[in-house]
Amino acid sequence: MRSYTLIAPAKINLYLEIIGDRPDGYHELAMILQSIALADQIDLEANGIELIRLRCDNKQVPVDKSNLAYRAADLMVSEFPDSFATYGGVDITLHKRIPVAAGLAGGSTDAAAVLVGMDLLWKLGLTKLELEELAAKIGSDVPFCIGGGTAIATRRGEVLSSLSDLGDIYIVLAKYRSLEVSTAWAYNTYRSLYGDRYIKDTESLAERASAVNSGEIVQAIIRQNVKEIADKMRNDLEKVVLPEYPQVLQLKESLAKYDILGTMMSGSGPSVFALCESKEKAEQVKLSLRNEIPDTDLELFVTRLITHGIQVAS
Ligand code: ATP
């Protein structure tokens, strides 16, 4: 039986601006998504029978049809019935390294890896664009996870434009293991508190465009100016998550005291990251934060920004 091992990187949001409501009920967003080296490993094996089977080494992760990796395999089955008839289904093994429900797109990147892996197993030869189109059917963050790197994402987050690569920047990532924030709760709460400020889709294109503030950070990325990038970071969801989760606020405040370039919550949280000038600086910050908050529930990682998405390891 043929098999592949894939590496599926997490992402952070360097920027997340909520622009307004969309007719489909989702939010209109402007986000800057950035891949990081912290990654899950996904083993895929053609099993020759008419079944998708899933295993995972993390009890927080469902192994039924609600798992995004399962949904990705199921989508491939329905899109390519002839390949399913020829090769059969897949056995998927998820080795989770990315904290779950953390705002790091852990489930989305696993789904992206399954799409890339099944394309190879079934010898389909899909293009990146075709894979991204399939990915958008699973979730808004999945298309980005295919190619990764640094990108600006608009609409629901599924329309991507690549930005210049950011190299050799390290981050400290902090997440309370037992703390989970529902993405749907965060967006719905934001809408109920700030929905009256949303840009209406009846306003002119020029007015709508002038309401988007991501231009400065995009320029800073193009100039590769890390200090400026750190200054221009923004996450609108902090306005609802930080008041509700004092532990997340405390993490941000603690990190801000150290010698870092900037700190921000990722996505809908509750993970918080700090941009650091060097690996050594990031290791120092991790150690200081560990001494300040010795709670064993607090997971800390030093990782770096990377320039790619899903990779085939073997
Ligand atoms: P995003 O940043 O895309 O909003 P997230 O990082 O906040 O995602 P995930 O780690 O994807 O969140 O987990 C969200 C929920 O999705 C979990 O509570 C879990 O029940 C479910 N889930 C489904 N599939 C997976 C998967 N492959 N890995 C992790 N969680 C999964």
Tab-separated table of C-alpha atoms and ligand atoms in Angstrom:
chain	number	residue	atom	x	y	z
A	1	MET	CA	0.000	0.000	0.000
A	2	ARG	CA	1.269	3.487	-0.830
A	3	SER	CA	1.743	5.947	2.006
A	4	TYR	CA	2.869	9.530	2.616
A	5	THR	CA	3.940	11.529	5.666
A	6	LEU	CA	3.044	15.223	5.593
A	7	ILE	CA	4.119	18.138	7.744
A	8	ALA	CA	1.284	20.585	8.447
A	9	PRO	CA	2.400	23.948	9.925
A	10	ALA	CA	0.275	26.122	12.211
A	11	LYS	CA	-0.417	29.792	11.454
A	12	ILE	CA	-0.567	32.983	13.453
A	13	ASN	CA	-2.439	36.167	12.570
A	14	LEU	CA	-0.159	39.173	12.343
A	15	TYR	CA	-3.312	41.159	11.594
A	16	LEU	CA	-7.054	40.533	11.911
A	17	GLU	CA	-9.430	43.368	11.089
A	18	ILE	CA	-13.185	42.877	11.037
A	19	ILE	CA	-14.683	45.021	8.294
A	20	GLY	CA	-18.362	44.071	8.333
A	21	ASP	CA	-21.002	41.461	7.662
A	22	ARG	CA	-21.299	39.465	4.463
A	23	PRO	CA	-24.571	38.417	2.826
A	24	ASP	CA	-23.618	34.748	3.545
A	25	GLY	CA	-23.634	35.447	7.300
A	26	TYR	CA	-19.828	35.381	7.685
A	27	HIS	CA	-17.666	38.401	8.479
A	28	GLU	CA	-15.808	40.428	5.864
A	29	LEU	CA	-12.184	40.314	7.035
A	30	ALA	CA	-8.719	41.645	6.273
A	31	MET	CA	-6.115	39.320	7.778
A	32	ILE	CA	-2.409	38.737	7.467
A	33	LEU	CA	-1.702	35.069	7.956
A	34	GLN	CA	1.759	33.742	8.710
A	35	SER	CA	2.959	30.123	8.813
A	36	ILE	CA	5.109	29.018	11.751
A	37	ALA	CA	7.409	26.030	12.178
A	38	LEU	CA	5.253	24.423	14.889
A	39	ALA	CA	3.524	21.638	12.934
A	40	ASP	CA	1.434	18.459	13.102
A	41	GLN	CA	2.580	15.300	11.358
A	42	ILE	CA	0.007	13.432	9.287
A	43	ASP	CA	0.525	9.875	8.029
A	44	LEU	CA	-1.702	8.817	5.146
A	45	GLU	CA	-1.941	5.279	3.822
A	46	ALA	CA	-4.134	3.937	1.022
A	47	ASN	CA	-6.101	1.117	2.693
A	48	GLY	CA	-7.703	-0.508	-0.376
A	49	ILE	CA	-11.125	-0.713	1.275
A	50	GLU	CA	-14.126	1.605	1.022
A	51	LEU	CA	-13.451	3.367	4.320
A	52	ILE	CA	-11.821	6.475	5.776
A	53	ARG	CA	-10.238	5.632	9.135
A	54	LEU	CA	-8.750	8.196	11.529
A	55	ARG	CA	-6.540	7.950	14.613
A	56	CYS	CA	-5.088	10.705	16.753
A	57	ASP	CA	-2.710	10.793	19.724
A	58	ASN	CA	-4.507	13.736	21.413
A	59	LYS	CA	-7.694	13.091	23.422
A	60	GLN	CA	-8.889	16.705	22.895
A	61	VAL	CA	-9.319	15.979	19.179
A	62	PRO	CA	-12.460	14.203	17.884
A	63	VAL	CA	-11.809	11.160	15.668
A	64	ASP	CA	-15.281	11.050	14.112
A	65	LYS	CA	-16.686	12.770	11.025
A	66	SER	CA	-16.403	16.183	12.709
A	67	ASN	CA	-12.602	16.043	12.432
A	68	LEU	CA	-11.485	18.409	9.668
A	69	ALA	CA	-8.962	15.851	8.379
A	70	TYR	CA	-11.798	13.320	8.037
A	71	ARG	CA	-13.937	15.941	6.277
A	72	ALA	CA	-11.106	16.613	3.818
A	73	ALA	CA	-10.854	12.889	2.963
A	74	ASP	CA	-14.640	12.672	2.659
A	75	LEU	CA	-14.626	15.635	0.264
A	76	MET	CA	-11.999	13.920	-1.918
A	77	VAL	CA	-14.177	10.767	-1.985
A	78	SER	CA	-17.211	12.719	-3.174
A	79	GLU	CA	-15.241	14.822	-5.697
A	80	PHE	CA	-13.270	11.888	-7.163
A	81	PRO	CA	-15.486	8.777	-6.974
A	82	ASP	CA	-13.526	6.985	-9.732
A	83	SER	CA	-10.269	7.308	-7.763
A	84	PHE	CA	-12.033	6.052	-4.635
A	85	ALA	CA	-13.279	3.050	-6.629
A	86	THR	CA	-9.758	2.384	-7.974
A	87	TYR	CA	-7.609	2.969	-4.886
A	88	GLY	CA	-10.060	2.692	-1.966
A	89	GLY	CA	-10.009	4.905	1.135
A	90	VAL	CA	-7.283	6.095	3.485
A	91	ASP	CA	-5.992	5.484	6.984
A	92	ILE	CA	-5.135	8.854	8.552
A	93	THR	CA	-2.927	9.139	11.634
A	94	LEU	CA	-2.681	12.584	13.243
A	95	HIS	CA	0.331	13.314	15.444
A	96	LYS	CA	-0.831	16.546	17.096
A	97	ARG	CA	1.836	19.061	18.092
A	98	ILE	CA	-0.231	22.204	17.503
A	99	PRO	CA	-2.305	23.207	20.558
A	100	VAL	CA	-6.011	22.532	19.956
A	101	ALA	CA	-8.648	25.315	19.698
A	102	ALA	CA	-5.892	27.882	20.033
A	103	GLY	CA	-6.403	30.222	17.070
A	104	LEU	CA	-3.517	28.476	15.270
A	105	ALA	CA	-5.581	26.739	12.540
A	106	GLY	CA	-4.607	23.284	13.813
A	107	GLY	CA	-7.608	21.493	12.321
A	108	SER	CA	-7.444	23.495	9.091
A	109	THR	CA	-3.811	22.614	8.418
A	110	ASP	CA	-4.523	18.905	9.034
A	111	ALA	CA	-7.324	19.125	6.454
A	112	ALA	CA	-4.981	20.851	3.992
A	113	ALA	CA	-2.427	18.061	4.477
A	114	VAL	CA	-5.041	15.389	3.729
A	115	LEU	CA	-5.978	17.156	0.461
A	116	VAL	CA	-2.315	17.366	-0.591
A	117	GLY	CA	-1.642	13.753	0.468
A	118	MET	CA	-4.694	12.251	-1.244
A	119	ASP	CA	-3.880	14.152	-4.426
A	120	LEU	CA	-0.561	12.272	-4.368
A	121	LEU	CA	-2.004	8.895	-3.301
A	122	TRP	CA	-4.615	9.049	-6.044
A	123	LYS	CA	-2.147	10.515	-8.613
A	124	LEU	CA	-4.595	13.307	-9.491
A	125	GLY	CA	-2.034	16.013	-10.322
A	126	LEU	CA	-4.177	18.847	-8.956
A	127	THR	CA	-2.799	22.390	-9.202
A	128	LYS	CA	-2.320	24.603	-6.121
A	129	LEU	CA	-5.352	26.632	-7.223
A	130	GLU	CA	-7.489	23.494	-7.554
A	131	LEU	CA	-6.379	22.337	-4.096
A	132	GLU	CA	-7.213	25.788	-2.667
A	133	GLU	CA	-10.685	25.644	-4.247
A	134	LEU	CA	-11.337	22.276	-2.614
A	135	ALA	CA	-9.896	23.613	0.653
A	136	ALA	CA	-12.351	26.552	0.687
A	137	LYS	CA	-15.211	24.022	0.835
A	138	ILE	CA	-13.904	22.803	4.209
A	139	GLY	CA	-13.179	26.093	5.985
A	140	SER	CA	-11.920	29.660	5.544
A	141	ASP	CA	-8.393	29.003	6.892
A	142	VAL	CA	-7.790	25.802	4.882
A	143	PRO	CA	-6.801	27.407	1.520
A	144	PHE	CA	-4.028	29.434	3.194
A	145	CYS	CA	-2.671	26.313	4.896
A	146	ILE	CA	-1.999	24.633	1.501
A	147	GLY	CA	0.711	27.074	0.353
A	148	GLY	CA	1.351	28.937	3.637
A	149	GLY	CA	4.082	31.561	3.999
A	150	THR	CA	2.915	35.151	4.465
A	151	ALA	CA	-0.368	36.215	2.835
A	152	ILE	CA	-3.120	38.754	3.041
A	153	ALA	CA	-6.498	37.050	3.239
A	154	THR	CA	-9.759	38.833	2.465
A	155	ARG	CA	-13.490	38.073	2.188
A	156	ARG	CA	-14.068	35.245	4.707
A	157	GLY	CA	-10.292	34.709	4.716
A	158	GLU	CA	-10.291	32.409	1.703
A	159	VAL	CA	-9.155	34.935	-0.949
A	160	LEU	CA	-5.368	35.029	-0.755
A	161	SER	CA	-2.579	37.250	-2.060
A	162	SER	CA	0.968	36.215	-1.243
A	163	LEU	CA	3.252	38.757	0.430
A	164	SER	CA	7.046	38.792	0.491
A	165	ASP	CA	8.590	36.150	2.735
A	166	LEU	CA	9.529	37.100	6.284
A	167	GLY	CA	12.676	35.215	7.174
A	168	ASP	CA	14.389	34.373	10.436
A	169	ILE	CA	11.954	35.910	12.912
A	170	TYR	CA	11.368	33.982	16.110
A	171	ILE	CA	8.294	33.931	18.305
A	172	VAL	CA	7.389	32.771	21.770
A	173	LEU	CA	3.965	31.165	21.742
A	174	ALA	CA	1.946	30.756	24.949
A	175	LYS	CA	-1.290	28.829	25.472
A	176	TYR	CA	-3.110	27.483	28.522
A	177	ARG	CA	-3.697	23.812	27.674
A	178	SER	CA	-7.151	23.637	29.260
A	179	LEU	CA	-8.379	26.984	27.924
A	180	GLU	CA	-10.361	26.851	24.667
A	181	VAL	CA	-12.080	29.751	22.919
A	182	SER	CA	-14.834	29.027	20.405
A	183	THR	CA	-14.191	30.917	17.171
A	184	ALA	CA	-17.964	31.234	16.580
A	185	TRP	CA	-18.467	32.706	20.074
A	186	ALA	CA	-15.699	35.280	19.509
A	187	TYR	CA	-17.108	36.515	16.186
A	188	ASN	CA	-20.735	36.506	17.382
A	189	THR	CA	-19.830	38.459	20.516
A	190	TYR	CA	-17.864	40.946	18.421
A	191	ARG	CA	-20.873	41.405	16.138
A	192	SER	CA	-23.244	42.009	19.061
A	193	LEU	CA	-20.905	44.608	20.609
A	194	TYR	CA	-19.529	46.390	17.548
A	195	GLY	CA	-21.903	45.427	14.697
A	196	ASP	CA	-23.317	48.954	14.523
A	197	ARG	CA	-19.900	50.180	13.274
A	198	TYR	CA	-19.732	47.650	10.431
A	199	ILE	CA	-19.351	48.900	6.883
A	200	LYS	CA	-22.582	48.247	4.966
A	201	ASP	CA	-22.312	46.339	1.696
A	202	THR	CA	-24.492	49.049	0.125
A	203	GLU	CA	-21.659	51.603	0.508
A	204	SER	CA	-19.462	52.346	-2.519
A	205	LEU	CA	-16.373	50.287	-3.246
A	206	ALA	CA	-14.157	53.352	-2.589
A	207	GLU	CA	-15.764	53.960	0.799
A	208	ARG	CA	-15.473	50.297	1.701
A	209	ALA	CA	-11.804	50.216	0.624
A	210	SER	CA	-10.967	53.352	2.651
A	211	ALA	CA	-12.326	51.664	5.777
A	212	VAL	CA	-9.659	48.924	5.589
A	213	ASN	CA	-6.518	49.715	7.586
A	214	SER	CA	-4.154	46.898	6.627
A	215	GLY	CA	-2.105	49.055	4.195
A	216	GLU	CA	0.567	50.102	6.701
A	217	ILE	CA	1.442	46.613	7.896
A	218	VAL	CA	1.490	45.359	4.301
A	219	GLN	CA	4.037	48.103	3.478
A	220	ALA	CA	6.088	47.132	6.543
A	221	ILE	CA	6.102	43.497	5.372
A	222	ILE	CA	7.170	44.523	1.864
A	223	ARG	CA	10.009	46.542	3.463
A	224	GLN	CA	10.817	43.570	5.750
A	225	ASN	CA	10.843	46.023	8.661
A	226	VAL	CA	10.156	43.781	11.656
A	227	LYS	CA	9.894	46.599	14.231
A	228	GLU	CA	7.285	48.351	12.095
A	229	ILE	CA	5.431	45.065	11.515
A	230	ALA	CA	5.299	44.565	15.286
A	231	ASP	CA	4.000	48.129	15.779
A	232	LYS	CA	1.243	47.721	13.199
A	233	MET	CA	-0.052	44.335	14.394
A	234	ARG	CA	-3.772	44.293	15.216
A	235	ASN	CA	-6.380	41.760	16.243
A	236	ASP	CA	-9.950	43.052	16.656
A	237	LEU	CA	-11.010	39.868	18.463
A	238	GLU	CA	-8.806	40.851	21.434
A	239	LYS	CA	-11.580	43.342	22.273
A	240	VAL	CA	-13.932	40.485	23.150
A	241	VAL	CA	-11.552	37.711	24.239
A	242	LEU	CA	-9.253	39.637	26.636
A	243	PRO	CA	-12.047	40.974	28.890
A	244	GLU	CA	-13.669	37.520	29.067
A	245	TYR	CA	-10.446	35.531	29.644
A	246	PRO	CA	-8.229	37.316	32.229
A	247	GLN	CA	-5.521	34.636	31.863
A	248	VAL	CA	-5.043	35.630	28.213
A	249	LEU	CA	-4.855	39.307	29.146
A	250	GLN	CA	-2.284	38.458	31.818
A	251	LEU	CA	-0.158	36.574	29.260
A	252	LYS	CA	-0.154	39.591	26.950
A	253	GLU	CA	0.696	41.979	29.763
A	254	SER	CA	3.504	39.735	31.019
A	255	LEU	CA	5.030	39.310	27.555
A	256	ALA	CA	4.817	43.076	26.906
A	257	LYS	CA	7.148	43.721	29.877
A	258	TYR	CA	10.009	41.771	28.302
A	259	ASP	CA	12.456	42.794	25.587
A	260	ILE	CA	10.248	41.816	22.630
A	261	LEU	CA	9.196	43.543	19.412
A	262	GLY	CA	5.465	43.159	19.980
A	263	THR	CA	2.797	40.791	21.260
A	264	MET	CA	-0.660	39.800	19.988
A	265	MET	CA	-3.337	37.157	20.407
A	266	SER	CA	-3.582	34.841	17.386
A	267	GLY	CA	-6.966	34.481	15.633
A	268	SER	CA	-9.772	33.967	18.117
A	269	GLY	CA	-7.222	32.973	20.743
A	270	PRO	CA	-6.480	31.986	23.349
A	271	SER	CA	-2.855	31.597	22.197
A	272	VAL	CA	-0.673	34.693	22.478
A	273	PHE	CA	2.635	35.220	20.676
A	274	ALA	CA	5.560	37.605	21.045
A	275	LEU	CA	7.778	38.558	18.100
A	276	CYS	CA	11.468	38.435	19.052
A	277	GLU	CA	14.638	39.643	17.365
A	278	SER	CA	16.530	36.359	17.685
A	279	LYS	CA	16.219	32.767	18.816
A	280	GLU	CA	18.327	33.553	21.908
A	281	LYS	CA	15.999	36.444	22.846
A	282	ALA	CA	12.954	34.201	22.382
A	283	GLU	CA	14.468	31.488	24.617
A	284	GLN	CA	15.181	34.122	27.320
A	285	VAL	CA	11.601	35.423	27.139
A	286	LYS	CA	10.231	31.867	27.388
A	287	LEU	CA	12.346	31.221	30.483
A	288	SER	CA	11.322	34.503	32.131
A	289	LEU	CA	7.641	33.853	31.454
A	290	ARG	CA	7.961	30.308	32.821
A	291	ASN	CA	9.505	31.690	36.023
A	292	GLU	CA	6.779	34.315	36.301
A	293	ILE	CA	3.925	31.831	35.645
A	294	PRO	CA	5.005	28.356	36.827
A	295	ASP	CA	1.489	26.918	36.124
A	296	THR	CA	2.006	23.522	34.395
A	297	ASP	CA	-1.175	24.135	32.378
A	298	LEU	CA	0.686	26.867	30.488
A	299	GLU	CA	2.333	25.519	27.316
A	300	LEU	CA	5.234	27.569	25.929
A	301	PHE	CA	6.985	27.172	22.585
A	302	VAL	CA	9.812	28.913	20.805
A	303	THR	CA	9.284	28.663	17.070
A	304	ARG	CA	9.918	30.747	13.957
A	305	LEU	CA	8.132	32.196	10.975
A	306	ILE	CA	8.423	30.000	7.867
A	307	THR	CA	7.821	30.520	4.170
A	308	HIS	CA	5.788	27.450	3.226
A	309	GLY	CA	2.650	25.475	3.963
A	310	ILE	CA	2.129	21.701	3.656
A	311	GLN	CA	5.285	19.700	2.974
A	312	VAL	CA	5.669	16.085	1.970
A	313	ALA	CA	8.249	14.523	4.312
A	314	SER	CA	8.299	11.002	2.826
B	1	ATP	P1	-8.786	28.397	13.640
B	1	ATP	O1	-7.520	29.155	13.971
B	1	ATP	O2	-8.829	27.887	12.213
B	1	ATP	O3	-10.057	29.066	14.095
B	1	ATP	P2	-8.245	26.806	15.957
B	1	ATP	O4	-6.746	26.680	15.943
B	1	ATP	O5	-8.821	27.841	16.842
B	1	ATP	O6	-8.734	27.030	14.471
B	1	ATP	P3	-8.557	23.950	16.036
B	1	ATP	O7	-7.282	23.504	16.675
B	1	ATP	O8	-8.697	23.713	14.578
B	1	ATP	O9	-8.891	25.465	16.364
B	1	ATP	O10	-9.744	23.262	16.858
B	1	ATP	C1	-11.052	23.772	16.924
B	1	ATP	C2	-12.006	22.613	17.224
B	1	ATP	O11	-12.075	21.812	16.060
B	1	ATP	C3	-11.485	21.711	18.336
B	1	ATP	O12	-12.130	22.000	19.539
B	1	ATP	C4	-11.794	20.306	17.845
B	1	ATP	O13	-12.927	19.767	18.504
B	1	ATP	C5	-12.181	20.446	16.388
B	1	ATP	N1	-11.302	19.712	15.439
B	1	ATP	C6	-11.740	19.094	14.352
B	1	ATP	N2	-10.715	18.558	13.654
B	1	ATP	C7	-9.590	18.849	14.329
B	1	ATP	C8	-8.208	18.550	14.086
B	1	ATP	N3	-7.792	17.838	13.028
B	1	ATP	N4	-7.309	19.051	14.978
B	1	ATP	C9	-7.730	19.790	16.030
B	1	ATP	N5	-9.027	20.050	16.309
B	1	ATP	C10	-9.955	19.600	15.468
